[in-house]
Amino acid sequence: MAGPDHEVAVIGAGLSGIGMAIALRRAGIDDHVVLERADDLGGTWRDNTYPGVGVDVPAQAYQFSFAPNPRWSRVFAPGSEVMAYVERVADEYRVRDRVRFGCEVAERVWDEDAAFWRLRLAAGGEVTARFVVSAIGPFVDPRPVEIPGADDFAGVVLHTARWDGAQDLAGLRVAVVGTGASAVQLVPEIVRRAAHLDVYQRTPIWVAPKPDFTTPRALMRLFERAPRAQDAVRRATTRGVEWMLVDGVVHHGRAPGVNRAITRLLSAWYRTQVRDPAVRRRLTPDYGLGCKRPSVSNTYLRTFNRRNVALVTDPIDRITATGVRTADGRERPVDAIVLATGFRLASDPENFRRTPVRGRAGFDLATAYTENRLESYEGVSIPGLPNHFMMFGPYGWVGGTWHQLVETTSAHIVRVVAEARRRGAASVEVRPEASARWTEAMRDRLAGSLWASGGCATARSYYFDHHGDTPYLRPTSAAQAYRASAAFPLDDYAFAPADEPLPTGPAERTP
Ligand SMILES: Cc1cc2nc3c(=O)[nH]c(=O)nc-3n(C[C@H](O)[C@H](O)[C@H](O)COP(=O)(O)OP(=O)(O)OC[C@H]3O[C@@H](n4cnc5c(N)ncnc54)[C@H](O)[C@@H]3O)c2cc1C
């Protein structure tokens, strides 16, 4: 029987796909392809170009350990700079020549007889691969607009993730729908040009002060000359982000007073930012810090002091041809509507109805996600899907920043693929008992988390899935996750021998 087109196919050329391709190349697994539906790489940083877009963690933490950028212009880098970094890393590690652009995978089907995956393309045809890595991130497709009447609107409609830079909002009356992380960055920027802004808020967000400043030239030079000094800064900031975003949530039960104390401090800061007590009250969340991803900004809250900005918390009833009508019957006319309404959830079964993933013996990922609580092994593999890995699977978010996740997950995947080569195995599948055991351990750890405390009911957070579980985050430290990627028992996977010899080669983990 003919072999597959490639040994490994990676779906998606964002940070995850690029990091995965680098790990494969470093391991000597050279027969790999990256399938990307767009015409450029970069994922999130290619698609999100709205005014004010940038990282909400320090850029020193938002970079690969093996590819430090000594020249980040400021603590919180703008999106265009992150995009330039992504492109530079991809070029430096020769990833671009492995990417097939304009190549959307519409369906993944495991061919049991051939022991490889058939990836059906939206444009027709297929790519086959022995192993598949899904590097489709958590924030890819904008959430469809659920507000009645959206199609009736006669003015300009923009989504933060599909920004049209040609649309000038100068002098316009604008409605911004949503107050999540993107809105926190966008609102203070567009208010400078718009004549009037109505900000429609369903759930308020915790916003903390942003310790942002430009990087002194002397520090850039130091980082260039002494990479170890920069690495120490990278490690320290990464740990700091992890402490703020992960530790406080996961270990909440041990010291709930800490969360309450930080919340009180933040509330006090809100008093210095928002003058009108009624507006401030509406901007202040009634759920604990960490129930929903918080953000940082020195300008967002102050925006609501401006005369030309209104915070609207009455629920939206519908969009009309000329504006937005709220449930109290009031219609506010606008020229443009900006949807800052977020993305389809990575754990949403509907994603896998639209782009099905069909594994062994009738296993269908959409059905599994609908009917069963989400589970995985190490956030990477799922029983029923042989030779298939996810960069970001259930309980997969590692540490405070995405790069830790990518380096950890790709190390795990490379180890399994290398072992399959070593054993001459055609297929490898995580054992159901290993997956169940690991998932149970993660759920046990989450039992003491903020999310299980009952204080998050009003947060409407994407941390919670349709089963009421919180399978977003891996509740261990990033260091533990990385160690586990090198130490998990390989026999937690079942390796099935090939009928014929498979390609072998140098496949060792390199640091
Ligand atoms: C505005 C914004 C700011 C963020 N800031 C931070 C931050 O400060 N810190 C942090 O840790 N995280 C942040 N994130 C999260 C961010 O998404 C990740 O950090 C990271 O960029 C995700 O990379 P990825 O490669 O996994 O996914 P993506 O960047 O989403 O890339 C996925 C790629 O897959 C492609 N693709 C999707 N479906 C298919 C298909 N069927 N076939 C082929 N190709 C497909 C897409 O076109 C895309 O290029 C932010 C996210 C957003 C939206």
Coordinates of C-alpha atoms and ligand atoms in Angstrom, one line a residue:
M1 CA 0.0 0.0 0.0
A2 CA 1.3 3.5 -0.8
G3 CA 2.5 5.5 2.1
P4 CA 1.2 8.9 3.2
D5 CA 2.3 12.2 1.5
H6 CA 4.1 13.3 4.7
E7 CA 5.2 11.8 8.0
V8 CA 3.7 14.8 10.0
A9 CA 1.1 17.4 9.0
V10 CA 0.6 20.4 11.2
I11 CA -2.6 22.3 10.9
G12 CA -2.2 26.0 11.4
A13 CA 0.8 28.4 11.0
G14 CA 0.4 30.6 14.1
L15 CA 2.8 30.5 17.0
S16 CA 1.8 26.9 17.8
G17 CA 2.3 25.6 14.2
I18 CA 5.6 27.5 13.9
G19 CA 6.9 26.2 17.2
M20 CA 5.8 22.7 16.3
A21 CA 7.6 22.8 12.9
I22 CA 10.8 24.1 14.6
A23 CA 10.6 21.2 17.2
L24 CA 10.2 18.7 14.4
R25 CA 13.1 20.0 12.4
R26 CA 15.3 20.1 15.5
A27 CA 14.4 16.4 16.1
G28 CA 15.3 15.5 12.6
I29 CA 11.7 14.7 11.6
D30 CA 12.1 16.5 8.3
D31 CA 9.1 15.1 6.4
H32 CA 6.6 17.6 7.7
V33 CA 4.2 20.1 6.2
V34 CA 2.2 23.0 7.8
L35 CA -1.2 23.5 6.3
E36 CA -2.5 27.1 6.7
R37 CA -5.8 28.3 5.4
A38 CA -4.7 32.0 5.1
D39 CA -2.1 33.4 2.8
D40 CA 0.4 34.3 5.5
L41 CA 1.5 32.9 8.8
G42 CA 1.1 34.5 12.2
G43 CA -2.5 33.4 13.2
T44 CA -3.7 35.7 15.9
W45 CA -1.2 38.4 15.1
R46 CA -2.0 38.4 11.4
D47 CA -5.7 38.6 12.0
N48 CA -6.0 41.0 14.9
T49 CA -5.0 44.4 13.7
Y50 CA -7.5 46.6 15.5
P51 CA -6.3 49.9 17.0
G52 CA -4.4 49.3 20.2
V53 CA -3.9 45.5 19.7
G54 CA -1.0 44.1 21.7
V55 CA 0.1 41.6 24.3
D56 CA -1.5 41.8 27.7
V57 CA 1.5 40.1 29.3
P58 CA 5.1 41.5 29.2
A59 CA 6.7 40.8 25.8
Q60 CA 9.7 39.3 27.6
A61 CA 7.4 36.5 28.7
Y62 CA 5.7 36.3 25.3
Q63 CA 8.6 34.8 23.3
F64 CA 10.2 31.4 22.7
S65 CA 13.0 30.6 25.2
F66 CA 15.2 29.7 22.2
A67 CA 14.5 32.8 20.2
P68 CA 14.7 35.9 22.5
N69 CA 14.1 39.3 21.0
P70 CA 16.5 41.8 22.7
R71 CA 14.8 44.7 21.0
W72 CA 11.1 44.7 22.3
S73 CA 10.3 48.4 22.1
R74 CA 8.3 48.4 25.3
V75 CA 7.1 46.2 28.1
F76 CA 3.8 45.4 26.4
A77 CA 4.6 45.1 22.8
P78 CA 2.1 46.2 20.1
G79 CA 0.6 43.5 17.8
S80 CA 2.6 44.6 14.8
E81 CA 5.8 44.0 16.7
V82 CA 4.7 40.6 17.8
M83 CA 3.8 39.8 14.2
A84 CA 7.3 40.9 13.1
Y85 CA 8.8 38.6 15.8
V86 CA 6.7 35.7 14.5
E87 CA 7.8 36.3 11.0
R88 CA 11.5 36.6 12.0
V89 CA 11.4 33.4 14.0
A90 CA 9.7 31.5 11.1
D91 CA 12.3 32.8 8.7
E92 CA 15.2 32.1 11.0
Y93 CA 14.1 28.5 11.5
R94 CA 13.2 28.0 7.8
V95 CA 9.5 27.3 8.6
R96 CA 8.0 29.2 5.8
D97 CA 9.1 26.8 3.1
R98 CA 7.2 24.0 4.9
V99 CA 3.9 25.9 4.9
R100 CA 1.2 25.3 2.3
F101 CA -0.8 28.5 2.3
G102 CA -4.4 28.8 1.2
C103 CA -4.9 25.2 2.4
E104 CA -7.9 24.8 4.7
V105 CA -8.4 21.5 6.3
A106 CA -12.1 20.8 6.2
E107 CA -12.1 17.3 7.7
R108 CA -9.7 14.9 9.3
V109 CA -10.4 11.2 8.8
W110 CA -8.3 8.4 10.2
D111 CA -7.8 5.6 7.6
E112 CA -7.5 2.5 9.7
D113 CA -6.3 0.2 6.9
A114 CA -3.6 2.6 5.8
A115 CA -2.8 3.7 9.3
F116 CA -2.6 7.4 8.4
W117 CA -4.8 10.5 8.3
R118 CA -6.6 11.8 5.3
L119 CA -7.0 15.5 5.6
R120 CA -9.7 16.7 3.2
L121 CA -9.2 20.2 2.0
A122 CA -11.9 22.8 1.7
A123 CA -10.7 23.6 -1.9
G124 CA -10.9 19.9 -2.8
G125 CA -8.4 17.1 -2.7
E126 CA -6.6 15.7 0.3
V127 CA -3.2 15.6 2.1
T128 CA -2.3 12.4 3.8
A129 CA 0.0 12.1 6.8
R130 CA 1.1 9.5 9.3
F131 CA 0.8 11.9 12.2
V132 CA -1.4 15.0 12.6
V133 CA -0.9 17.9 14.9
S134 CA -3.7 20.4 15.3
A135 CA -2.1 23.8 15.9
I136 CA -5.4 25.7 15.7
G137 CA -5.4 28.1 18.6
P138 CA -8.2 29.0 21.0
F139 CA -9.1 32.3 19.4
V140 CA -9.5 31.7 15.6
D141 CA -13.0 32.2 14.4
P142 CA -15.0 35.2 15.5
R143 CA -18.1 34.2 17.5
P144 CA -21.1 34.5 15.2
V145 CA -23.3 37.6 15.9
E146 CA -26.2 36.4 18.0
I147 CA -28.0 39.8 18.2
P148 CA -31.2 39.9 16.2
G149 CA -31.2 42.4 13.3
A150 CA -27.4 42.5 12.7
D151 CA -28.0 42.2 9.0
D152 CA -30.4 45.1 9.0
F153 CA -27.8 47.7 10.0
A154 CA -27.0 50.2 7.2
G155 CA -23.8 51.5 8.6
V156 CA -20.3 50.1 9.0
V157 CA -19.8 46.8 10.9
L158 CA -16.3 45.8 12.1
H159 CA -15.1 42.8 14.1
T160 CA -12.0 43.3 16.2
A161 CA -10.5 40.1 14.6
R162 CA -11.3 41.1 11.1
W163 CA -10.4 44.8 11.2
D164 CA -10.6 46.9 8.1
G165 CA -8.0 49.5 8.4
A166 CA -9.5 51.4 5.5
Q167 CA -12.6 52.3 7.6
D168 CA -12.0 55.6 9.3
L169 CA -14.1 56.1 12.4
A170 CA -13.2 59.8 12.6
G171 CA -16.2 61.9 13.5
L172 CA -18.6 58.9 13.6
R173 CA -21.0 57.8 16.3
V174 CA -19.7 54.3 17.2
A175 CA -21.2 51.4 19.2
V176 CA -18.7 48.9 20.7
V177 CA -20.3 45.6 21.7
G178 CA -18.4 43.7 24.3
T179 CA -16.0 44.5 27.1
G180 CA -13.5 41.7 27.0
A181 CA -9.7 41.9 26.5
S182 CA -9.9 43.2 22.9
A183 CA -12.3 46.0 23.9
V184 CA -10.0 47.1 26.8
Q185 CA -7.3 47.7 24.2
L186 CA -9.5 49.1 21.5
V187 CA -11.9 51.5 23.3
P188 CA -9.2 54.1 24.5
E189 CA -7.8 54.2 20.9
I190 CA -11.0 54.7 18.9
V191 CA -12.5 57.2 21.3
R192 CA -9.8 59.6 20.1
R193 CA -11.3 59.7 16.6
A194 CA -15.0 58.9 17.1
A195 CA -17.5 61.7 17.8
H196 CA -19.3 59.5 20.3
L197 CA -18.9 56.1 21.7
D198 CA -21.6 53.8 23.3
V199 CA -19.9 50.8 25.0
Y200 CA -22.3 47.9 25.5
Q201 CA -21.3 45.8 28.4
R202 CA -22.8 42.5 29.4
T203 CA -20.1 41.5 31.9
P204 CA -17.6 43.9 33.4
I205 CA -13.9 42.9 33.3
W206 CA -11.2 43.2 36.0
V207 CA -8.6 45.6 34.6
A208 CA -5.3 46.1 36.5
P209 CA -2.8 49.0 36.0
K210 CA -0.3 48.3 33.2
P211 CA 3.3 48.8 34.1
D212 CA 4.2 49.8 30.5
F213 CA 7.2 51.8 29.4
T214 CA 9.6 52.0 26.5
T215 CA 12.7 49.8 26.7
P216 CA 15.8 51.9 27.3
R217 CA 18.4 51.5 24.6
A218 CA 21.0 50.5 27.2
L219 CA 18.8 47.6 28.2
M220 CA 18.4 46.4 24.6
R221 CA 22.2 46.6 24.2
L222 CA 22.7 44.7 27.4
F223 CA 20.3 42.0 26.2
E224 CA 22.2 41.7 22.9
R225 CA 25.5 41.3 24.6
A226 CA 24.4 39.2 27.5
P227 CA 21.7 36.8 26.5
R228 CA 21.8 35.2 29.9
A229 CA 20.7 38.4 31.5
Q230 CA 17.7 38.6 29.2
D231 CA 16.9 34.9 29.8
A232 CA 16.8 35.6 33.5
V233 CA 14.4 38.5 32.9
R234 CA 12.3 36.2 30.6
R235 CA 12.1 33.5 33.3
A236 CA 11.3 36.0 36.0
T237 CA 8.5 37.7 34.0
T238 CA 7.1 34.4 32.8
R239 CA 6.9 33.2 36.4
G240 CA 5.3 36.4 37.5
V241 CA 2.6 36.1 34.8
E242 CA 2.0 32.5 35.9
W243 CA 1.7 33.6 39.5
M244 CA -0.9 36.2 38.6
L245 CA -2.9 34.2 36.0
V246 CA -2.6 30.7 37.2
D247 CA -1.4 30.2 40.8
G248 CA -4.0 32.6 42.2
V249 CA -6.8 30.6 40.5
V250 CA -5.5 27.1 41.0
H251 CA -4.5 27.5 44.7
H252 CA -7.3 29.7 45.7
G253 CA -8.6 27.3 48.3
R254 CA -5.3 27.5 50.3
A255 CA -5.5 31.3 50.8
P256 CA -8.8 32.8 49.6
G257 CA -7.9 36.0 51.5
V258 CA -5.2 36.8 49.0
N259 CA -7.7 37.0 46.2
R260 CA -10.0 39.1 48.3
A261 CA -7.2 41.5 49.3
I262 CA -6.1 42.0 45.6
T263 CA -9.7 42.5 44.6
R264 CA -10.0 45.2 47.3
L265 CA -6.8 46.9 46.1
L266 CA -8.1 46.9 42.5
S267 CA -11.5 48.3 43.6
A268 CA -9.6 51.1 45.4
W269 CA -7.7 51.8 42.1
Y270 CA -11.0 51.8 40.2
R271 CA -12.0 54.7 42.6
T272 CA -9.0 56.7 41.3
Q273 CA -9.9 56.0 37.7
V274 CA -13.6 56.5 37.3
R275 CA -15.2 59.7 38.7
D276 CA -18.9 58.8 38.5
P277 CA -19.7 56.3 41.3
A278 CA -22.6 54.9 39.4
V279 CA -20.6 54.3 36.3
R280 CA -17.7 52.9 38.4
R281 CA -20.1 50.5 40.2
R282 CA -21.3 49.2 36.8
L283 CA -17.7 48.8 35.6
T284 CA -16.7 46.8 38.7
P285 CA -17.1 43.0 38.5
D286 CA -19.1 41.2 41.2
Y287 CA -17.1 38.0 40.6
G288 CA -13.7 37.1 41.9
L289 CA -10.5 38.2 40.1
G290 CA -9.5 35.3 37.9
C291 CA -13.0 33.9 37.2
K292 CA -12.6 35.5 33.8
R293 CA -9.4 36.5 32.1
P294 CA -8.5 39.9 33.5
S295 CA -6.7 42.6 31.5
V296 CA -4.3 45.5 32.0
S297 CA -4.8 49.1 30.9
N298 CA -4.0 52.6 32.2
T299 CA -6.6 54.2 29.9
Y300 CA -9.6 52.0 29.6
L301 CA -11.4 52.9 32.8
R302 CA -10.7 56.6 32.4
T303 CA -12.3 56.6 29.0
F304 CA -15.6 56.4 30.8
N305 CA -15.0 59.9 32.4
R306 CA -15.3 61.4 28.9
R307 CA -18.4 63.3 27.9
N308 CA -18.6 61.6 24.6
V309 CA -18.6 58.0 26.0
A310 CA -21.6 56.2 27.4
L311 CA -21.5 52.9 29.2
V312 CA -24.7 50.9 28.3
T313 CA -25.5 47.9 30.5
D314 CA -29.1 47.4 29.5
P315 CA -29.2 44.2 27.5
I316 CA -29.3 44.7 23.7
D317 CA -32.7 43.8 22.2
R318 CA -31.8 44.2 18.6
I319 CA -29.8 46.0 16.0
T320 CA -31.8 48.2 13.7
A321 CA -31.0 49.9 10.4
T322 CA -29.7 53.0 12.2
G323 CA -28.6 51.9 15.6
V324 CA -28.8 49.6 18.6
R325 CA -32.0 49.2 20.7
T326 CA -31.8 48.0 24.3
A327 CA -34.4 46.0 26.2
D328 CA -35.7 49.2 27.8
G329 CA -36.9 50.2 24.3
R330 CA -34.3 53.0 23.9
E331 CA -32.6 53.2 20.5
R332 CA -29.2 54.8 20.2
P333 CA -28.4 55.8 16.7
V334 CA -24.8 55.1 15.4
D335 CA -22.9 55.1 12.2
A336 CA -20.7 52.2 13.0
I337 CA -20.8 49.0 15.1
V338 CA -17.6 47.4 16.4
L339 CA -18.1 43.8 17.5
A340 CA -15.7 43.0 20.3
T341 CA -17.6 39.8 21.0
G342 CA -14.8 37.3 21.0
F343 CA -14.3 33.9 19.4
R344 CA -15.9 30.5 19.1
L345 CA -14.7 28.4 22.1
A346 CA -12.0 25.9 21.4
S347 CA -14.0 23.3 23.3
D348 CA -17.3 24.0 21.4
P349 CA -18.4 20.7 19.8
E350 CA -19.8 22.8 16.9
N351 CA -16.2 23.5 15.7
F352 CA -15.9 19.8 15.0
R353 CA -19.2 19.5 13.4
R354 CA -18.1 22.1 10.8
T355 CA -14.6 20.6 10.5
P356 CA -15.1 17.0 11.6
V357 CA -12.4 14.9 13.2
R358 CA -13.1 11.2 12.8
G359 CA -10.9 8.7 14.5
R360 CA -10.8 5.0 15.1
A361 CA -13.9 2.8 15.2
G362 CA -16.5 5.5 14.6
F363 CA -15.0 8.0 17.1
D364 CA -16.2 11.5 16.3
L365 CA -14.7 14.4 18.2
A366 CA -17.8 16.6 18.0
T367 CA -20.0 13.8 19.4
A368 CA -17.4 13.0 22.1
Y369 CA -17.3 16.7 23.1
T370 CA -21.1 16.9 23.2
E371 CA -21.8 13.7 25.1
N372 CA -18.9 13.4 27.4
R373 CA -16.9 15.6 29.7
L374 CA -13.8 16.7 28.0
E375 CA -10.7 14.7 28.7
S376 CA -7.2 14.3 27.3
Y377 CA -3.7 13.0 28.2
E378 CA -1.3 15.8 29.2
G379 CA -3.5 18.2 27.2
V380 CA -2.2 16.7 24.0
S381 CA -3.9 13.4 23.0
I382 CA -7.3 11.9 23.1
P383 CA -8.2 8.2 23.1
G384 CA -9.9 7.3 19.8
L385 CA -7.6 9.5 17.8
P386 CA -4.4 7.6 16.9
N387 CA -1.4 9.5 15.6
H388 CA -3.3 12.7 16.4
F389 CA -2.1 15.5 18.8
M390 CA -3.4 18.8 19.8
M391 CA -1.2 21.7 20.7
F392 CA -4.0 23.0 22.9
G393 CA -6.3 20.1 24.1
P394 CA -8.5 19.8 27.1
Y395 CA -6.7 20.9 30.4
G396 CA -3.9 22.1 28.0
W397 CA -3.1 25.8 28.7
V398 CA 0.3 25.7 30.4
G399 CA 1.6 28.4 32.5
G400 CA 1.1 32.1 31.9
T401 CA 2.0 32.5 28.3
W402 CA 1.4 30.7 25.0
H403 CA 5.1 30.0 24.3
Q404 CA 5.5 27.8 27.4
L405 CA 2.5 25.8 26.1
V406 CA 4.0 25.4 22.6
E407 CA 7.5 24.4 23.9
T408 CA 5.9 21.9 26.3
T409 CA 3.4 20.3 24.0
S410 CA 5.8 20.1 21.0
A411 CA 8.3 18.3 23.2
H412 CA 5.7 15.8 24.2
I413 CA 4.6 15.2 20.6
V414 CA 8.2 14.9 19.3
R415 CA 8.9 12.3 22.0
V416 CA 5.9 10.1 20.9
V417 CA 6.7 10.4 17.2
A418 CA 10.4 9.6 17.8
E419 CA 9.4 6.6 19.9
A420 CA 7.0 5.4 17.2
R421 CA 9.9 5.6 14.7
R422 CA 12.2 3.7 17.1
R423 CA 9.6 0.9 17.5
G424 CA 8.7 0.9 13.8
A425 CA 5.1 1.5 14.8
A426 CA 2.5 2.6 12.3
S427 CA 0.1 3.9 14.8
V428 CA 0.2 5.1 18.4
E429 CA -2.8 5.9 20.5
V430 CA -3.0 7.0 24.1
R431 CA -4.4 4.4 26.4
P432 CA -7.9 5.3 27.6
E433 CA -7.0 4.4 31.2
A434 CA -4.0 6.8 31.0
S435 CA -6.1 9.6 29.7
A436 CA -8.8 9.0 32.3
R437 CA -6.2 8.9 35.1
W438 CA -4.5 12.1 34.0
T439 CA -7.8 14.0 33.5
E440 CA -9.0 12.9 36.9
A441 CA -5.8 14.1 38.5
M442 CA -6.3 17.5 36.8
R443 CA -10.0 17.7 37.9
D444 CA -8.9 16.8 41.5
R445 CA -6.4 19.7 41.5
L446 CA -9.1 22.1 40.2
A447 CA -11.4 21.1 43.0
G448 CA -9.7 23.7 45.2
S449 CA -9.6 26.4 42.5
L450 CA -11.3 29.7 42.4
W451 CA -13.5 28.3 39.6
A452 CA -14.9 25.6 41.9
S453 CA -15.5 28.1 44.7
G454 CA -18.9 29.1 43.5
G455 CA -17.9 32.8 43.2
C456 CA -17.7 32.8 39.4
A457 CA -21.4 32.4 38.5
T458 CA -21.8 35.8 37.0
A459 CA -18.5 35.9 35.1
R460 CA -19.7 34.2 31.9
S461 CA -16.2 33.1 31.3
Y462 CA -14.8 31.0 28.5
Y463 CA -12.9 29.1 31.2
F464 CA -16.2 27.2 31.7
D465 CA -17.4 24.7 29.0
H466 CA -20.8 23.5 28.2
H467 CA -20.6 20.7 30.8
G468 CA -19.8 23.3 33.5
D469 CA -16.2 22.0 33.7
T470 CA -13.1 24.2 33.4
P471 CA -10.9 22.3 30.9
Y472 CA -9.1 25.3 29.7
L473 CA -6.1 25.4 32.1
R474 CA -3.6 22.8 33.1
P475 CA -3.6 23.2 36.9
T476 CA 0.1 22.4 37.4
S477 CA 3.0 24.7 37.2
A478 CA 4.6 25.3 33.8
A479 CA 7.8 23.8 35.1
Q480 CA 6.0 20.6 36.1
A481 CA 4.3 20.5 32.7
Y482 CA 7.6 20.8 30.9
R483 CA 9.2 18.1 33.1
A484 CA 6.2 15.9 32.4
S485 CA 6.7 16.3 28.7
A486 CA 10.1 14.6 29.1
A487 CA 9.1 12.0 31.7
F488 CA 5.6 10.8 31.0
P489 CA 5.6 7.0 30.6
L490 CA 5.7 6.2 26.9
D491 CA 3.8 3.0 27.7
D492 CA 0.8 5.3 28.4
Y493 CA 0.6 5.0 24.6
A494 CA -0.2 1.8 22.7
F495 CA 2.2 1.4 19.8
A496 CA 0.9 -0.8 16.9
P497 CA 3.5 -2.3 14.6
A498 CA 3.6 -1.6 10.9
D499 CA 3.1 -4.3 8.4
E500 CA 6.0 -2.8 6.4
P501 CA 9.1 -1.0 7.5
L502 CA 8.5 2.7 8.1
P503 CA 10.9 5.6 7.5
T504 CA 13.4 6.0 10.3
G505 CA 16.0 8.6 11.0
P506 CA 17.6 10.7 13.7
A507 CA 14.7 11.6 16.0
E508 CA 16.1 12.7 19.3
R509 CA 15.1 15.5 21.5
T510 CA 17.4 18.4 21.3
P511 CA 17.3 21.1 24.0
Ligands
LIG1 C1 -5.9 39.9 20.5 C2 -5.3 38.8 21.2 C3 -4.3 39.1 22.1 C4 -3.7 38.0 22.7 N1 -2.7 38.3 23.7 C5 -2.1 37.2 24.3 C6 -1.1 37.5 25.3 O1 -0.8 38.6 25.6 N2 -0.6 36.4 26.0 C7 -0.9 35.1 25.7 O2 -0.4 34.2 26.2 N3 -1.9 34.9 24.7 C8 -2.5 35.9 24.1 N4 -3.4 35.6 23.1 C9 -3.7 34.2 22.8 C10 -3.1 33.9 21.5 O3 -4.1 33.5 20.6 C11 -2.0 32.9 21.6 O4 -1.1 33.5 22.4 C12 -1.3 32.5 20.3 O5 -1.1 33.5 19.4 C13 -2.1 31.4 19.6 O6 -1.3 30.8 18.6 P1 -1.8 29.5 17.9 O7 -0.8 29.3 16.8 O8 -2.1 28.4 18.8 O9 -3.2 29.9 17.2 P2 -3.5 31.0 16.1 O10 -2.5 32.2 16.3 O11 -4.9 31.3 16.2 O12 -3.1 30.3 14.8 C14 -3.9 29.2 14.3 C15 -3.7 29.2 12.8 O13 -4.5 28.1 12.3 C16 -5.1 28.5 11.0 N5 -6.3 27.6 10.8 C17 -7.4 27.6 11.6 N6 -8.2 26.6 11.1 C18 -7.6 26.0 10.0 C19 -7.9 25.0 9.2 N7 -9.1 24.3 9.3 N8 -7.0 24.6 8.2 C20 -5.8 25.3 8.1 N9 -5.5 26.3 8.9 C21 -6.3 26.7 9.9 C22 -5.5 29.9 11.2 O14 -5.6 30.6 10.0 C23 -4.3 30.4 12.0 O15 -3.3 31.0 11.2 C24 -4.1 36.7 22.5 C25 -5.1 36.4 21.6 C26 -5.7 37.5 20.9 C27 -6.8 37.2 20.0

